[in-house]
GROMACS .gro file of C-alpha atoms in nm:
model
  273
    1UNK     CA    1   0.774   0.460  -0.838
    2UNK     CA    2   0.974   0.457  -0.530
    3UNK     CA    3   1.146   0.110  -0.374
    4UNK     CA    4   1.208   0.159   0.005
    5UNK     CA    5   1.437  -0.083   0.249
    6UNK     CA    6   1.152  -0.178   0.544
    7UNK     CA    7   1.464  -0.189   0.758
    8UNK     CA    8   1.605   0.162   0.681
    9UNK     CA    9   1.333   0.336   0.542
   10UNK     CA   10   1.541   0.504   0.332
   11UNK     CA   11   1.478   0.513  -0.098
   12UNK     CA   12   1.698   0.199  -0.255
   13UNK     CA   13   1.585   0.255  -0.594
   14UNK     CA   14   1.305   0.474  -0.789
   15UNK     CA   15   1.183   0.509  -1.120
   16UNK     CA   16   1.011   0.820  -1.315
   17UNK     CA   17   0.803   0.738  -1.646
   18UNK     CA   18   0.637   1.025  -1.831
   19UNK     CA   19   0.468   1.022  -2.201
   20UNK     CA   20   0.499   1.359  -2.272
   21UNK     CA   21   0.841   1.575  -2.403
   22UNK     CA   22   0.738   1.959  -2.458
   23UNK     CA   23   1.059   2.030  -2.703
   24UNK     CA   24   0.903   1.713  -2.926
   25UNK     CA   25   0.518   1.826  -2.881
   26UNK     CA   26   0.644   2.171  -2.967
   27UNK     CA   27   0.805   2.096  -3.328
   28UNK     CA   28   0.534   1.834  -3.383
   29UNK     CA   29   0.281   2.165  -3.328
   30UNK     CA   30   0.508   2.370  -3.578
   31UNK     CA   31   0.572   2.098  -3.779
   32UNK     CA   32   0.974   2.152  -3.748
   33UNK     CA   33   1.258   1.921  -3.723
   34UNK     CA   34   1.286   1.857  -3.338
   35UNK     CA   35   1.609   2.005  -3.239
   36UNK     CA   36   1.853   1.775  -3.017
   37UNK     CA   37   1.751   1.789  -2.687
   38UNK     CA   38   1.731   1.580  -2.341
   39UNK     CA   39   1.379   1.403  -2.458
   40UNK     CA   40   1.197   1.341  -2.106
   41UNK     CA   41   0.921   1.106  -2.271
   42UNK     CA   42   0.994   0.758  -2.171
   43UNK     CA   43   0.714   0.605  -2.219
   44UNK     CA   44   0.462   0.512  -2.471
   45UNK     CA   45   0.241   0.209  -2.297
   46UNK     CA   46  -0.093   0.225  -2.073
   47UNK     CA   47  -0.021   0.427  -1.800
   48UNK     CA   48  -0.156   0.117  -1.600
   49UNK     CA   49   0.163  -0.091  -1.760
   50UNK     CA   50   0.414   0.147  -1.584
   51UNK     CA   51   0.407   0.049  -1.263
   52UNK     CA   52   0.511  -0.309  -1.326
   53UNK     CA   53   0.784  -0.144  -1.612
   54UNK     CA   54   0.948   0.059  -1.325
   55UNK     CA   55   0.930  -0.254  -1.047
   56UNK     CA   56   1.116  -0.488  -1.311
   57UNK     CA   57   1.361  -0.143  -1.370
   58UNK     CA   58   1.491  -0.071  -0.981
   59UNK     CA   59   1.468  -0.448  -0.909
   60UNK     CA   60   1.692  -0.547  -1.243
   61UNK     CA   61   1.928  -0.197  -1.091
   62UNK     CA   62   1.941  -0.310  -0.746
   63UNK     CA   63   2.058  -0.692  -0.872
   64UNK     CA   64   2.276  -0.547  -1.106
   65UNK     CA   65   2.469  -0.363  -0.810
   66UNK     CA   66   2.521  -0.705  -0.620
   67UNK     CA   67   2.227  -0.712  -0.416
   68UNK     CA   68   1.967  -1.010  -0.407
   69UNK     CA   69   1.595  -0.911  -0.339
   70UNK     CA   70   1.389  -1.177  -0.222
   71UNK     CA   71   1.039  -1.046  -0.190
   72UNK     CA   72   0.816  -0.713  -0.264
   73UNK     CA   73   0.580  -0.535  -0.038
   74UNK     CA   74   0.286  -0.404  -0.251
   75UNK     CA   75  -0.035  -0.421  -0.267
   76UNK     CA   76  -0.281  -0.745  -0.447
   77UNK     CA   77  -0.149  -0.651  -0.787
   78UNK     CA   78  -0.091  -0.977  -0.986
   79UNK     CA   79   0.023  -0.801  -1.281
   80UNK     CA   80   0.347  -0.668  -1.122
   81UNK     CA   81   0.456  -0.942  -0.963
   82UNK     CA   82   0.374  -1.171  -1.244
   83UNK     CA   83   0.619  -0.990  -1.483
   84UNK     CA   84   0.853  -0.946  -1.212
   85UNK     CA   85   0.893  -1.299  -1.156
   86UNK     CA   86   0.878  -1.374  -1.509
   87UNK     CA   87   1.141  -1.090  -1.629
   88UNK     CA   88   1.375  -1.132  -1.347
   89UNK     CA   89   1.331  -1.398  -1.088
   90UNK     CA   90   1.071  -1.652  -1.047
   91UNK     CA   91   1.126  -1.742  -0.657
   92UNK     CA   92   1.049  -1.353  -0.572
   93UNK     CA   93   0.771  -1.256  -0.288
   94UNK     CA   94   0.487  -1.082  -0.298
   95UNK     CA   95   0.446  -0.982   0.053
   96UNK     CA   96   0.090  -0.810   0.116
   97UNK     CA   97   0.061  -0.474   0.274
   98UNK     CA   98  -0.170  -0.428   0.556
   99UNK     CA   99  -0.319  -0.110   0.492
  100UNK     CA  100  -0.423  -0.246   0.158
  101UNK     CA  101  -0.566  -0.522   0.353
  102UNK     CA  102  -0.708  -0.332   0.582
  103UNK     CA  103  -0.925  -0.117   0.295
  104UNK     CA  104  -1.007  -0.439   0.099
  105UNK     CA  105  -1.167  -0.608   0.454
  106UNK     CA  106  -1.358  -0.275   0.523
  107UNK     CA  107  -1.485  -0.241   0.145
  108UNK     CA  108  -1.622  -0.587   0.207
  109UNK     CA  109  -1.815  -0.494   0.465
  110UNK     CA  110  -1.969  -0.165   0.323
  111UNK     CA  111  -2.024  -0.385   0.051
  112UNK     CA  112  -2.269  -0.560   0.294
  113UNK     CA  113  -2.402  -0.252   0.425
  114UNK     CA  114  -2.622  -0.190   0.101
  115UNK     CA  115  -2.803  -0.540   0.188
  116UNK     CA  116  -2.792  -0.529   0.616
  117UNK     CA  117  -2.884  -0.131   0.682
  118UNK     CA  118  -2.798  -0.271   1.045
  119UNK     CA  119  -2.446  -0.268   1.002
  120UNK     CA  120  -2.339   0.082   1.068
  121UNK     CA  121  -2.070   0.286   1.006
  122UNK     CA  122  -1.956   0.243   1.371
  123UNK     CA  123  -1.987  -0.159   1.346
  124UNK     CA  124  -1.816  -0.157   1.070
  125UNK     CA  125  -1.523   0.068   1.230
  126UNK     CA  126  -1.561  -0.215   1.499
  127UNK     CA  127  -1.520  -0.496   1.292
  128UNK     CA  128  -1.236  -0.365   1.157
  129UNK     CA  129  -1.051  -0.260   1.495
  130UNK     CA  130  -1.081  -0.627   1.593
  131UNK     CA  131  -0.978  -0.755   1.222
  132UNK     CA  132  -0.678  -0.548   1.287
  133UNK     CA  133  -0.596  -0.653   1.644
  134UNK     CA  134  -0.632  -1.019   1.543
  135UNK     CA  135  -0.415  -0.965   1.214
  136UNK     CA  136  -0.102  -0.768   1.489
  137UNK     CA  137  -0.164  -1.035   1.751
  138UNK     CA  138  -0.121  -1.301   1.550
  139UNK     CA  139   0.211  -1.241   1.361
  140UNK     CA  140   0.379  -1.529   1.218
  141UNK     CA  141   0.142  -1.741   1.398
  142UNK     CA  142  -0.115  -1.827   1.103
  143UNK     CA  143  -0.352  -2.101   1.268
  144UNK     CA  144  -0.431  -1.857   1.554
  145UNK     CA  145  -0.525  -1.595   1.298
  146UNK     CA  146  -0.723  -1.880   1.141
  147UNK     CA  147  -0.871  -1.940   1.501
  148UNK     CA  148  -0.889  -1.597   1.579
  149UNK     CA  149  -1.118  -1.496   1.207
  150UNK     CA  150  -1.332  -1.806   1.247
  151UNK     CA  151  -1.451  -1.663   1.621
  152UNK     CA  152  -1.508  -1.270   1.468
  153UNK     CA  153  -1.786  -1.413   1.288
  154UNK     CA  154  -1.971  -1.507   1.586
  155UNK     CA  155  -1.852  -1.224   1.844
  156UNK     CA  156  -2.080  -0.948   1.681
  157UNK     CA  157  -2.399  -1.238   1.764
  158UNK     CA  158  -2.312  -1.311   2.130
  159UNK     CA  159  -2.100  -1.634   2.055
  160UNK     CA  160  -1.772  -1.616   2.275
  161UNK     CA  161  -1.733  -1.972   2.273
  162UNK     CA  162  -1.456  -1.967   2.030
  163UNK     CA  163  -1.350  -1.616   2.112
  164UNK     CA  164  -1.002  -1.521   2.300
  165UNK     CA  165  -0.935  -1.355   2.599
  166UNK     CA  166  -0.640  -1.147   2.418
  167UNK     CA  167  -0.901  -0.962   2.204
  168UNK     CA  168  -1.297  -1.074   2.374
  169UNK     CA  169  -1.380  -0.832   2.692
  170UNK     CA  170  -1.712  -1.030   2.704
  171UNK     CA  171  -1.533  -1.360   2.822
  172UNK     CA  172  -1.404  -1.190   3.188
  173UNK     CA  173  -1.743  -0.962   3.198
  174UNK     CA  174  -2.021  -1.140   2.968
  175UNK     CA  175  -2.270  -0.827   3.124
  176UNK     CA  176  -2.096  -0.602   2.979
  177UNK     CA  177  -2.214  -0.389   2.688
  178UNK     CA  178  -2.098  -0.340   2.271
  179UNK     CA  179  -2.043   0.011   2.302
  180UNK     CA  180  -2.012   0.016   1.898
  181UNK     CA  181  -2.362  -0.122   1.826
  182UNK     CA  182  -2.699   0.009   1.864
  183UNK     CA  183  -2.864  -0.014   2.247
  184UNK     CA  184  -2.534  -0.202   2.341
  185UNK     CA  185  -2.681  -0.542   2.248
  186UNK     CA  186  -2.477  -0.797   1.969
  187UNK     CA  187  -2.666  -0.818   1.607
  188UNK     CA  188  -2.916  -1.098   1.538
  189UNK     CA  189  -2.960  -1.120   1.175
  190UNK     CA  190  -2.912  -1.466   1.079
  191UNK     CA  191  -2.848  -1.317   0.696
  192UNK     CA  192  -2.587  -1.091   0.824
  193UNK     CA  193  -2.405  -1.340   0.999
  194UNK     CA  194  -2.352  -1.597   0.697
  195UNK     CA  195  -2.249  -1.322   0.497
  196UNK     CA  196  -2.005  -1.222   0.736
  197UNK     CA  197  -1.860  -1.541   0.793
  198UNK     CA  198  -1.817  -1.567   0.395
  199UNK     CA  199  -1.582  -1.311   0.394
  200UNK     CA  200  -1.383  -1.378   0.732
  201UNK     CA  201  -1.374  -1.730   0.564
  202UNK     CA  202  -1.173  -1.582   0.254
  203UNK     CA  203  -0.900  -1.422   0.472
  204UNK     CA  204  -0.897  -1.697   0.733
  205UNK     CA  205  -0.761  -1.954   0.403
  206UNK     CA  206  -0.497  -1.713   0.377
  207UNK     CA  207  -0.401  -1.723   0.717
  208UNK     CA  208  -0.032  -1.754   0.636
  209UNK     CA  209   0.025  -1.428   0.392
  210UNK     CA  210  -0.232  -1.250   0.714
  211UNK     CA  211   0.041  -1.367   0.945
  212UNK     CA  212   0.350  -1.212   0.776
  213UNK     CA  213   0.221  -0.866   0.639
  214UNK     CA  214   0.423  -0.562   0.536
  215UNK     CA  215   0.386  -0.176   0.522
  216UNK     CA  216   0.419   0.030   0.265
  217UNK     CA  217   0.376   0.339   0.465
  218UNK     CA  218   0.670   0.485   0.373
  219UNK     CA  219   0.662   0.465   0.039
  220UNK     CA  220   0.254   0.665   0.118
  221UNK     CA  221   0.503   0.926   0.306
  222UNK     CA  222   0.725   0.959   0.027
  223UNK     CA  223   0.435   0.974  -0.240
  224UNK     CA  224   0.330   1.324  -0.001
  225UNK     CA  225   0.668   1.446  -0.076
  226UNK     CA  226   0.651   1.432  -0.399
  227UNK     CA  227   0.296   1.570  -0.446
  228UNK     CA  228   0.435   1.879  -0.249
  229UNK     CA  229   0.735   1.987  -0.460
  230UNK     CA  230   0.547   1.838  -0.787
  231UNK     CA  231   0.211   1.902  -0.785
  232UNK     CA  232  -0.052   1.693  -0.987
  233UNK     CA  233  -0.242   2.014  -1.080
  234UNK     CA  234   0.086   2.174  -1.247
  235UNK     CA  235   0.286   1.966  -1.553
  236UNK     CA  236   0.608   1.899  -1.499
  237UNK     CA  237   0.669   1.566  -1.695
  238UNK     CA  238   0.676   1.732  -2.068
  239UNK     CA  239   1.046   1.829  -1.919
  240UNK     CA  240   1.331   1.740  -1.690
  241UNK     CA  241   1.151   1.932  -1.426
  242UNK     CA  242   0.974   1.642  -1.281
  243UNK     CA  243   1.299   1.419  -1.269
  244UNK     CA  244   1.490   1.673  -1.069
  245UNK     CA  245   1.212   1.730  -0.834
  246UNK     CA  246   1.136   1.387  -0.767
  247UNK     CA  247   1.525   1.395  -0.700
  248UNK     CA  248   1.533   1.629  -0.436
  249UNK     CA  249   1.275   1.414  -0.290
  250UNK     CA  250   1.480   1.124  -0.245
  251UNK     CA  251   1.785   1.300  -0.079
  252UNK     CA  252   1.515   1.458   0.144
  253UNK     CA  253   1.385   1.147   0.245
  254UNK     CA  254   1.713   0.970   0.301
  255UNK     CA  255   1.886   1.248   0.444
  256UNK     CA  256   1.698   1.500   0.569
  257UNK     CA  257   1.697   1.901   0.440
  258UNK     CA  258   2.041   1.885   0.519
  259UNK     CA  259   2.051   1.707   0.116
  260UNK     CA  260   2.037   2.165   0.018
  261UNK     CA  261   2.344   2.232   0.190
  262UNK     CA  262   2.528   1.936   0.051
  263UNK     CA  263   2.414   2.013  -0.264
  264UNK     CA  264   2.582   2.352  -0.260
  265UNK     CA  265   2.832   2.289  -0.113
  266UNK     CA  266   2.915   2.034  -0.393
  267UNK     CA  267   2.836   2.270  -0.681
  268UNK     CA  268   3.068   2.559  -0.542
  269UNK     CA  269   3.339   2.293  -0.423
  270UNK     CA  270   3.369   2.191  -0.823
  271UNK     CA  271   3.341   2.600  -0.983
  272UNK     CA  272   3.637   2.652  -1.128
  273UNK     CA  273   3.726   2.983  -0.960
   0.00000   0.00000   0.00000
């Protein structure tokens, strides 16, 4: 679990968990004494319990080093937050991110897709090009997000009344055609439309979390780095391995490959010749 300044990009804090030690599986195997060793099990919860274990951990760290955090980006998990604000500091917030927003709108609508065959991959791609251009636009402005949601469910139908000119083509050139949808005409299911509007409903009530979202991009771009010097398909946690390589990772990240050099050029600066 990796905690990343927005500002810096760069890794403030990270966390590695594992429930498995081979030296301890070993003499459990053999049934021998376990010898003393660096044990790299951690763990012995639900994997689904780490995550929130390892938030409270670099948060708890960072505080401990004189530095305040005052909210998380994450994704809709209630869990974390809930013990973080309930282990360490109940004012904390959970800021959404907007990718995970982003895939929870556009499951919504393939979720409607099994009921309205008419709504196509490529409306759906639609949909969510405009969701996204409304959620950008609209940054720390929540009622025109509000606005802005209320008028998406009535754009796909031929309604511009309450559409925008920042985001609606069809107010400056009503002729013109929906390029996304089939024969270049807007839908007409009556059905599809309530249904739609339920769910641009839900986000448009939280207008003001829509209007101030986060990214936890590079915490997905650090997550890649990981996956390429520790594979998931090759067990590293039953030792030290993993720790080390998730390591490296980090200097990587917040320094570049440069973090080899320096690396060497510590362990030969403190040989004793």
């Amino acid at each position: 679990c990796s905690m990343i300044g927005p500002q810096t990009g760069q890794v403030i804090n990270y966390a590695v968990r594992s429930k498995d030690c081979r030296v301890c599986t070993t003499a459990a195997s053999k049934n021998q004494q376990v010898r003393e060793h660096a044990c790299s099990k951690n763990w012995d919860g639900s994997s689904k319990a780490m995550e929130a274990d390892m938030v409270i951990e670099m948060v708890r760290e960072v505080q401990e080093k004189g530095h305040d955090i005052d909210a998380i980006i994450g994704d809709e998990d209630s869990t974390t937050i809930g013990r973080l604000r309930a282990n360490v500091n109940d004012n904390i917030v959970n800021v959404s991110d907007k990718n995970h927003i982003r895939k929870l709108f556009g499951n919504s609508l393939y979720g409607l897709k099994k009921q309205h065959p008419m709504l196509t991959v490529k409306v759906i791609k639609y949909l969510q090009r405009c969701f996204d251009y409304i959620v950008a636009q609209g940054k720390g402005v929540p009622t025109q997000i509000s606005a802005d949601l209320e008028a998406l469910s009535r754009h796909p139908f031929g309604d511009h009344q309450c559409c925008s000119s920042r985001w609606c083509r069809f107010i400056d050139n009503p002729s013109c055609l929906y390029k996304s949808f089939p024969s270049g005409k807007p839908l007409s299911n009556p059905n599809l439309q309530s249904s739609l509007k339920k769910i641009l409903s839900t986000y448009a009530v939280h207008s003001s979390k829509l209007s101030s979202l986060g990214s936890t991009q590079a915490n997905e771009s650090f997550n890649r780095m990981v996956a390429a010097k520790a594979p998931k398909n090759v067990h590293y946690s039953s030792s030290g391995n993993l720790t080390y390589r998730v390591a490296a990772c980090v200097a990587q990240k917040n320094t570049g490959h440069n973090y080899l050099v320096n690396v060497c050029i510590f362990c030969l600066s403190n040989i004793n010749c």
